[in-house]
Amino acid sequence: MTDHISVPLSELHDRRRFLARASALTLAIPGVGAALTACSPSAPPSHTDTAHGTPQAATGGAAQGVNQPHNSDSRLDSAVLKGGPHGHTSATGTATQGAQSTTFHRFAPELPPLAPGGLLRLHWHAREAPVRIADDTVVAAWTFEGDVPGPIVHTRVGDTVEFTLTNDAVIPHSMDFHAAQINPQVAFRSVAKGQSVTFRFTPKYAGAFMYHCGTAPVLMHIGSGMFGAIIVSPREPLPAAREFVLVQNEFYLADAANGTRASDYQKMLNTLPDFVSFNGRPSQYVKEPIHVKRGDRVRFWVVSAGPSHPCNFHVVGEQFDTVYLGAPPGTPLRGVQTFSVPPGGGMVFDLVCDVAGEFPFVNHGFGHGQKGAIGILIVE
Ligand SMILES: [Cu+2]
């Protein structure tokens, strides 16, 4: 038998294999969440039912108002939950088409460079698309630009972002940037299929911010894939570092149909996810780790997209030199082991890699780490 206390280096490889195996186990039992939902007395009998599985729900009763928040222009927004061919899942439009030919790709975690000139122009499309989140799992996703999460945006305090969203999808969508101070009734309004919305904003604070579709019910739109990170660097650069972006999210999935698994609104309400991931694929950085060099300062811009759970961020075998709770370089905490990023929040985690090895980075809420919120940082 191996002494697990005294052989750290070879053990690291065993540990990585163990973690990969543990994650694979989770991937191999997709029915667990579905079975629990089926035990719930409020669970609808099938995915084609109306919002709450009863005829009354379709006509709008008192109970409907309890669970379904409405925004100011929600008449169209909530249409997806009022029956129709797909009921309360994300199996709409083109979300389920071409699943077999959808290939897996590792989501690049590197922070992209700043746009020159102080103006970042983005024109994105909201669209439904199948996204392969694991070898055996394709999600019928609602997306920004065809992926989950959407693209990483990088800008700077005082620079300007000019953003246009065109909706290619069958139901209304919108965009809400947490890095903006702007009238949400105008800028974050929902647009119907074929329509666009454009707005400009100038970020006032540095930090790791979430963006997401704000169309009601927001839970359904974030839970189906419409979220991402906008990273705002300060005017005065932070200490030089290898910079990475991690967006944590939960997946709540129905059983597979025609090769895809739709996001399930009732499961989102029950807040018991099937998978939790960094950058949209459970355990992807266990299979293909992040590599840095000994002596590097590493900076993780961590956004917790939820929709409902925090990320209790921790790096095994390391300590954070600095955690910036908001507006770096302000609000630094020194020598931190774990810090919780709330859903809808973002924080900045610096560590100095002066020891070589393989360091798992995890959600230390291990029920969620085990479901895929885990990766490996290799210091060479
Ligand atoms: Cu949306």
Coordinates of C-alpha atoms and ligand atoms in Angstrom, one line a residue:
M1 CA 0.0 0.0 0.0
T2 CA 1.1 3.5 -0.7
D3 CA 1.7 5.9 2.2
H4 CA -0.6 8.7 1.3
I5 CA 1.0 11.2 3.7
S6 CA 4.7 11.0 2.7
V7 CA 4.7 10.8 -1.1
P8 CA 3.3 14.0 -2.4
L9 CA 4.8 14.2 -5.9
S10 CA 3.8 10.8 -7.2
E11 CA 0.6 11.1 -5.2
L12 CA -0.3 14.1 -7.2
H13 CA -0.6 12.0 -10.3
D14 CA -2.7 9.5 -8.4
R15 CA -4.8 12.3 -7.1
R16 CA -5.4 13.7 -10.5
R17 CA -6.4 10.2 -11.7
F18 CA -8.7 9.9 -8.7
L19 CA -10.2 13.3 -9.3
A20 CA -10.8 12.4 -13.0
R21 CA -12.4 9.2 -11.9
A22 CA -14.5 10.8 -9.3
S23 CA -15.7 13.3 -11.8
A24 CA -16.4 10.6 -14.3
L25 CA -18.5 8.9 -11.7
T26 CA -20.7 11.9 -11.5
L27 CA -20.9 12.1 -15.2
A28 CA -22.0 8.5 -15.3
I29 CA -25.1 9.0 -13.1
P30 CA -27.1 11.7 -14.9
G31 CA -30.4 10.2 -13.7
V32 CA -29.8 11.0 -10.0
G33 CA -31.1 14.6 -10.3
A34 CA -34.0 13.6 -12.5
A35 CA -35.0 10.8 -10.1
L36 CA -35.0 13.2 -7.2
T37 CA -37.1 15.7 -9.1
A38 CA -39.5 12.9 -10.0
C39 CA -40.1 12.2 -6.3
S40 CA -41.1 15.8 -5.7
P41 CA -44.9 16.1 -5.4
S42 CA -44.8 19.3 -7.5
A43 CA -42.8 17.7 -10.3
P44 CA -44.6 17.7 -13.7
P45 CA -45.2 14.3 -15.2
S46 CA -43.5 15.2 -18.5
H47 CA -41.5 17.9 -20.2
T48 CA -44.3 18.9 -22.5
D49 CA -46.6 20.2 -19.8
T50 CA -47.3 23.7 -18.9
A51 CA -45.3 25.7 -16.3
H52 CA -46.5 23.9 -13.3
G53 CA -47.9 20.7 -14.8
T54 CA -51.6 21.7 -14.3
P55 CA -54.1 23.1 -16.7
Q56 CA -54.7 26.0 -14.3
A57 CA -51.1 27.1 -14.5
A58 CA -51.5 27.8 -18.2
T59 CA -54.2 30.3 -17.6
G60 CA -52.3 32.0 -14.8
G61 CA -53.4 31.5 -11.2
A62 CA -52.2 32.8 -7.9
A63 CA -49.7 30.0 -7.6
Q64 CA -48.1 31.1 -10.9
G65 CA -47.3 34.5 -9.5
V66 CA -45.4 33.1 -6.6
N67 CA -42.7 31.3 -8.6
Q68 CA -42.5 33.4 -11.7
P69 CA -40.9 36.8 -11.4
H70 CA -41.9 39.2 -14.2
N71 CA -40.0 42.2 -15.4
S72 CA -41.6 45.3 -16.9
D73 CA -41.8 43.8 -20.3
S74 CA -42.5 40.3 -19.3
R75 CA -45.6 39.6 -21.3
L76 CA -43.6 38.2 -24.2
D77 CA -40.7 37.1 -21.9
S78 CA -42.7 34.5 -20.1
A79 CA -44.3 32.9 -23.2
V80 CA -41.9 30.0 -23.0
L81 CA -43.4 28.9 -19.6
K82 CA -47.0 29.0 -20.8
G83 CA -47.1 25.7 -22.6
G84 CA -46.4 25.5 -26.3
P85 CA -44.6 22.5 -27.9
H86 CA -41.6 22.6 -25.5
G87 CA -43.2 23.4 -22.1
H88 CA -40.7 24.8 -19.6
T89 CA -37.4 23.5 -21.0
S90 CA -34.8 25.0 -23.3
A91 CA -35.6 22.7 -26.2
T92 CA -36.6 25.5 -28.4
G93 CA -35.8 26.5 -32.0
T94 CA -32.4 25.2 -33.1
A95 CA -31.2 24.3 -29.6
T96 CA -31.6 20.6 -30.3
Q97 CA -30.5 20.5 -33.9
G98 CA -27.2 19.0 -35.0
A99 CA -26.3 17.6 -31.6
Q100 CA -24.4 14.6 -33.1
S101 CA -22.0 16.8 -35.1
T102 CA -21.4 19.1 -32.1
T103 CA -17.9 18.6 -31.0
F104 CA -16.4 19.2 -27.5
H105 CA -13.9 22.0 -27.2
R106 CA -12.0 23.2 -24.1
F107 CA -13.1 26.7 -23.2
A108 CA -9.9 28.8 -23.2
P109 CA -9.6 30.4 -19.7
E110 CA -7.0 33.0 -20.6
L111 CA -8.0 36.6 -20.1
P112 CA -8.0 38.2 -23.6
P113 CA -6.0 41.3 -24.3
L114 CA -7.5 44.8 -24.0
A115 CA -8.8 46.4 -27.2
P116 CA -6.7 49.3 -28.3
G117 CA -8.1 52.8 -28.5
G118 CA -10.3 52.8 -25.5
L119 CA -13.5 51.7 -27.4
L120 CA -14.7 48.1 -27.5
R121 CA -17.4 47.5 -30.0
L122 CA -19.3 44.2 -29.7
H123 CA -22.1 42.9 -31.9
W124 CA -23.4 39.7 -30.5
H125 CA -26.2 37.3 -31.4
A126 CA -28.5 35.5 -29.0
R127 CA -29.2 32.1 -30.4
E128 CA -30.2 28.6 -29.5
A129 CA -27.5 26.0 -30.1
P130 CA -26.5 22.5 -28.9
V131 CA -23.3 22.7 -26.8
R132 CA -21.3 19.6 -25.9
I133 CA -20.3 20.0 -22.2
A134 CA -18.8 16.5 -21.9
D135 CA -18.1 13.6 -24.1
D136 CA -21.5 12.1 -23.4
T137 CA -23.6 15.2 -22.8
V138 CA -24.9 17.8 -25.2
V139 CA -27.0 20.6 -23.7
A140 CA -29.8 22.3 -25.6
A141 CA -28.5 25.8 -24.7
W142 CA -29.6 29.3 -25.1
T143 CA -26.5 31.3 -25.8
F144 CA -24.7 34.5 -26.5
E145 CA -22.6 33.8 -29.6
G146 CA -23.2 30.0 -29.6
D147 CA -21.3 29.0 -26.5
V148 CA -21.7 28.6 -22.8
P149 CA -20.5 30.7 -21.2
G150 CA -20.6 33.6 -23.7
P151 CA -17.3 35.2 -24.8
I152 CA -15.0 36.7 -22.2
V153 CA -15.1 40.5 -22.4
H154 CA -12.1 42.5 -21.3
T155 CA -12.2 46.3 -20.8
R156 CA -10.8 48.9 -18.5
V157 CA -12.1 51.5 -16.1
G158 CA -12.9 54.6 -18.1
D159 CA -13.0 52.9 -21.5
T160 CA -16.2 52.6 -23.4
V161 CA -18.1 49.5 -24.4
E162 CA -20.6 49.8 -27.3
F163 CA -22.7 46.7 -27.3
T164 CA -25.3 45.5 -29.7
L165 CA -27.5 42.4 -29.2
T166 CA -29.4 40.9 -32.2
N167 CA -31.8 38.2 -31.3
D168 CA -31.8 35.3 -33.7
A169 CA -33.8 33.1 -31.3
V170 CA -37.5 32.3 -31.2
I171 CA -38.2 33.8 -27.8
P172 CA -37.2 37.3 -26.5
H173 CA -33.7 37.8 -25.0
S174 CA -31.7 40.7 -23.5
M175 CA -28.4 41.7 -22.0
D176 CA -27.6 42.9 -18.5
F177 CA -23.9 43.9 -17.8
H178 CA -23.1 44.1 -14.1
A179 CA -20.2 46.4 -15.0
A180 CA -22.6 49.1 -16.3
Q181 CA -24.5 51.9 -14.6
I182 CA -27.3 52.5 -17.0
N183 CA -31.1 52.6 -17.1
P184 CA -32.0 48.9 -17.3
Q185 CA -35.6 49.6 -18.6
V186 CA -34.0 50.9 -21.8
A187 CA -30.6 49.3 -22.2
F188 CA -31.5 45.8 -20.7
R189 CA -34.8 45.5 -22.4
S190 CA -35.9 42.4 -24.2
V191 CA -35.8 42.2 -27.9
A192 CA -38.0 39.9 -30.1
K193 CA -36.7 37.6 -32.8
G194 CA -34.9 39.6 -35.6
Q195 CA -34.7 42.8 -33.5
S196 CA -31.6 44.5 -31.9
V197 CA -30.8 46.7 -29.0
T198 CA -27.6 48.9 -28.7
F199 CA -26.2 50.7 -25.7
R200 CA -22.9 52.2 -24.5
F201 CA -21.4 52.3 -21.0
T202 CA -18.2 53.3 -19.3
P203 CA -17.2 51.0 -16.4
K204 CA -16.6 53.0 -13.2
Y205 CA -15.1 50.2 -11.1
A206 CA -12.5 47.5 -11.8
G207 CA -13.4 43.9 -11.1
A208 CA -14.8 40.5 -12.3
F209 CA -18.4 41.1 -13.3
M210 CA -21.2 38.9 -14.5
Y211 CA -23.3 39.5 -17.6
H212 CA -26.5 37.6 -18.4
C213 CA -29.8 37.7 -20.2
G214 CA -32.2 39.5 -17.9
T215 CA -35.4 38.4 -19.6
A216 CA -38.0 36.9 -17.3
P217 CA -37.8 34.4 -15.8
V218 CA -34.2 35.3 -15.4
L219 CA -33.6 31.9 -13.7
M220 CA -34.6 30.1 -16.9
H221 CA -32.4 32.3 -19.1
I222 CA -29.3 32.1 -17.0
G223 CA -29.9 28.4 -16.2
S224 CA -30.1 27.7 -19.9
G225 CA -26.7 29.2 -20.7
M226 CA -27.1 33.0 -21.2
F227 CA -24.3 34.3 -19.0
G228 CA -20.6 35.2 -19.0
A229 CA -17.9 37.4 -17.6
I230 CA -16.8 41.0 -18.3
I231 CA -13.5 41.8 -16.8
V232 CA -12.7 45.4 -16.0
S233 CA -9.0 46.1 -15.4
P234 CA -8.0 49.2 -13.3
R235 CA -6.3 52.1 -15.1
E236 CA -3.2 51.5 -13.1
P237 CA -2.2 47.9 -13.9
L238 CA -2.2 45.3 -11.1
P239 CA 1.1 43.4 -10.5
A240 CA 2.0 41.4 -13.7
A241 CA 0.4 38.0 -13.7
R242 CA -0.8 35.1 -15.7
E243 CA -4.5 35.9 -15.8
F244 CA -7.4 33.5 -16.1
V245 CA -11.1 33.8 -16.0
L246 CA -13.3 31.2 -14.4
V247 CA -17.1 31.4 -14.6
Q248 CA -18.9 28.9 -12.4
N249 CA -22.4 27.8 -13.3
E250 CA -24.9 25.0 -12.6
F251 CA -26.7 22.8 -15.1
Y252 CA -30.2 21.5 -14.4
L253 CA -30.9 19.0 -17.2
A254 CA -33.8 16.9 -18.3
D255 CA -33.2 13.4 -19.6
A256 CA -31.7 13.1 -23.1
A257 CA -34.0 13.3 -26.1
N258 CA -32.7 13.2 -29.6
G259 CA -29.2 13.4 -28.4
T260 CA -29.5 16.6 -26.3
R261 CA -30.5 17.4 -22.7
A262 CA -32.7 20.4 -22.3
S263 CA -32.4 22.7 -19.3
D264 CA -35.3 22.0 -16.9
Y265 CA -37.0 25.0 -15.1
Q266 CA -38.6 22.9 -12.4
K267 CA -35.2 21.5 -11.5
M268 CA -33.8 25.0 -11.5
L269 CA -36.4 26.0 -8.9
N270 CA -35.4 23.0 -6.8
T271 CA -31.7 24.1 -6.9
L272 CA -30.2 20.6 -7.1
P273 CA -27.9 20.8 -10.1
D274 CA -26.8 17.8 -12.2
F275 CA -23.4 19.5 -12.9
V276 CA -21.5 22.5 -11.7
S277 CA -18.7 23.7 -13.9
F278 CA -16.0 26.2 -14.5
N279 CA -16.4 27.8 -18.0
G280 CA -19.3 25.6 -19.0
R281 CA -17.7 22.1 -19.0
P282 CA -17.6 20.0 -15.8
S283 CA -14.0 19.1 -14.9
Q284 CA -12.6 20.3 -18.2
Y285 CA -9.4 21.6 -16.5
V286 CA -8.8 18.2 -14.8
K287 CA -8.7 16.6 -18.2
E288 CA -6.7 19.5 -19.7
P289 CA -5.1 21.5 -16.9
I290 CA -4.0 25.1 -16.8
H291 CA -0.1 25.4 -17.0
V292 CA 2.0 28.1 -15.4
K293 CA 5.7 28.4 -14.4
R294 CA 7.2 28.4 -11.0
G295 CA 7.5 32.0 -9.8
D296 CA 4.5 33.2 -11.7
R297 CA 1.9 35.2 -10.1
V298 CA -1.5 33.8 -11.1
R299 CA -4.7 35.8 -11.1
F300 CA -8.1 34.1 -11.3
W301 CA -11.0 36.5 -12.1
V302 CA -13.8 34.4 -10.7
V303 CA -17.4 35.0 -11.6
S304 CA -20.2 33.1 -10.0
A305 CA -23.0 33.0 -12.6
G306 CA -25.2 30.7 -10.5
P307 CA -28.1 30.8 -11.2
S308 CA -28.4 29.9 -7.5
H309 CA -25.2 28.7 -5.9
P310 CA -22.0 30.4 -4.8
C311 CA -18.4 29.4 -5.6
N312 CA -16.4 28.8 -2.5
F313 CA -13.0 29.2 -4.3
H314 CA -10.0 27.4 -2.9
V315 CA -6.7 26.1 -4.3
V316 CA -5.4 22.9 -2.7
G317 CA -1.9 23.3 -1.5
E318 CA -1.8 27.1 -2.0
Q319 CA -2.9 30.2 -0.2
F320 CA -4.1 33.4 -1.9
D321 CA -1.6 36.1 -1.7
T322 CA -4.4 38.6 -2.2
V323 CA -8.2 38.4 -2.7
Y324 CA -9.8 41.6 -4.0
L325 CA -13.4 41.7 -2.9
G326 CA -14.2 44.6 -5.3
A327 CA -12.6 47.3 -7.3
P328 CA -8.9 46.1 -7.3
P329 CA -6.5 47.3 -6.1
G330 CA -8.9 48.3 -3.3
T331 CA -10.3 45.9 -0.7
P332 CA -7.4 43.5 -0.6
L333 CA -7.5 40.6 1.8
R334 CA -4.2 38.9 2.4
G335 CA -3.3 35.2 3.1
V336 CA -6.8 33.8 2.3
Q337 CA -7.5 30.1 2.1
T338 CA -11.1 30.1 0.7
F339 CA -13.5 32.9 -0.2
S340 CA -17.1 32.6 -1.4
V341 CA -18.2 34.4 -4.5
P342 CA -22.0 34.9 -4.4
P343 CA -24.2 34.1 -7.4
G344 CA -24.2 37.3 -9.5
G345 CA -20.8 38.3 -8.0
G346 CA -17.2 38.3 -9.0
M347 CA -13.8 38.5 -7.2
V348 CA -10.2 38.5 -8.0
F349 CA -7.8 35.8 -6.5
D350 CA -4.0 36.3 -6.7
L351 CA -1.6 33.6 -5.8
V352 CA 2.2 33.4 -6.1
C353 CA 3.3 30.0 -7.4
D354 CA 6.6 29.5 -5.6
V355 CA 6.1 25.8 -5.2
A356 CA 6.1 23.3 -8.2
G357 CA 3.3 20.7 -8.4
E358 CA -0.2 20.0 -9.4
F359 CA -2.7 22.2 -7.5
P360 CA -6.5 21.4 -7.7
F361 CA -8.6 24.5 -7.8
V362 CA -12.1 23.7 -6.4
N363 CA -15.4 24.9 -5.2
H364 CA -14.8 23.8 -1.6
G365 CA -18.5 23.3 -1.2
F366 CA -17.6 19.8 -2.2
G367 CA -21.1 18.7 -3.2
H368 CA -20.6 21.1 -6.1
G369 CA -16.8 20.4 -6.5
Q370 CA -17.7 16.8 -7.0
K371 CA -20.3 17.7 -9.7
G372 CA -17.6 19.3 -11.8
A373 CA -16.5 22.7 -10.3
I374 CA -12.9 21.5 -10.2
G375 CA -9.7 21.9 -12.2
I376 CA -5.9 21.5 -12.0
L377 CA -3.3 24.2 -12.0
I378 CA 0.1 22.7 -13.0
V379 CA 3.1 24.7 -11.8
E380 CA 6.2 23.6 -13.7
Ligands
CU1 CU -32.5 35.1 -22.7

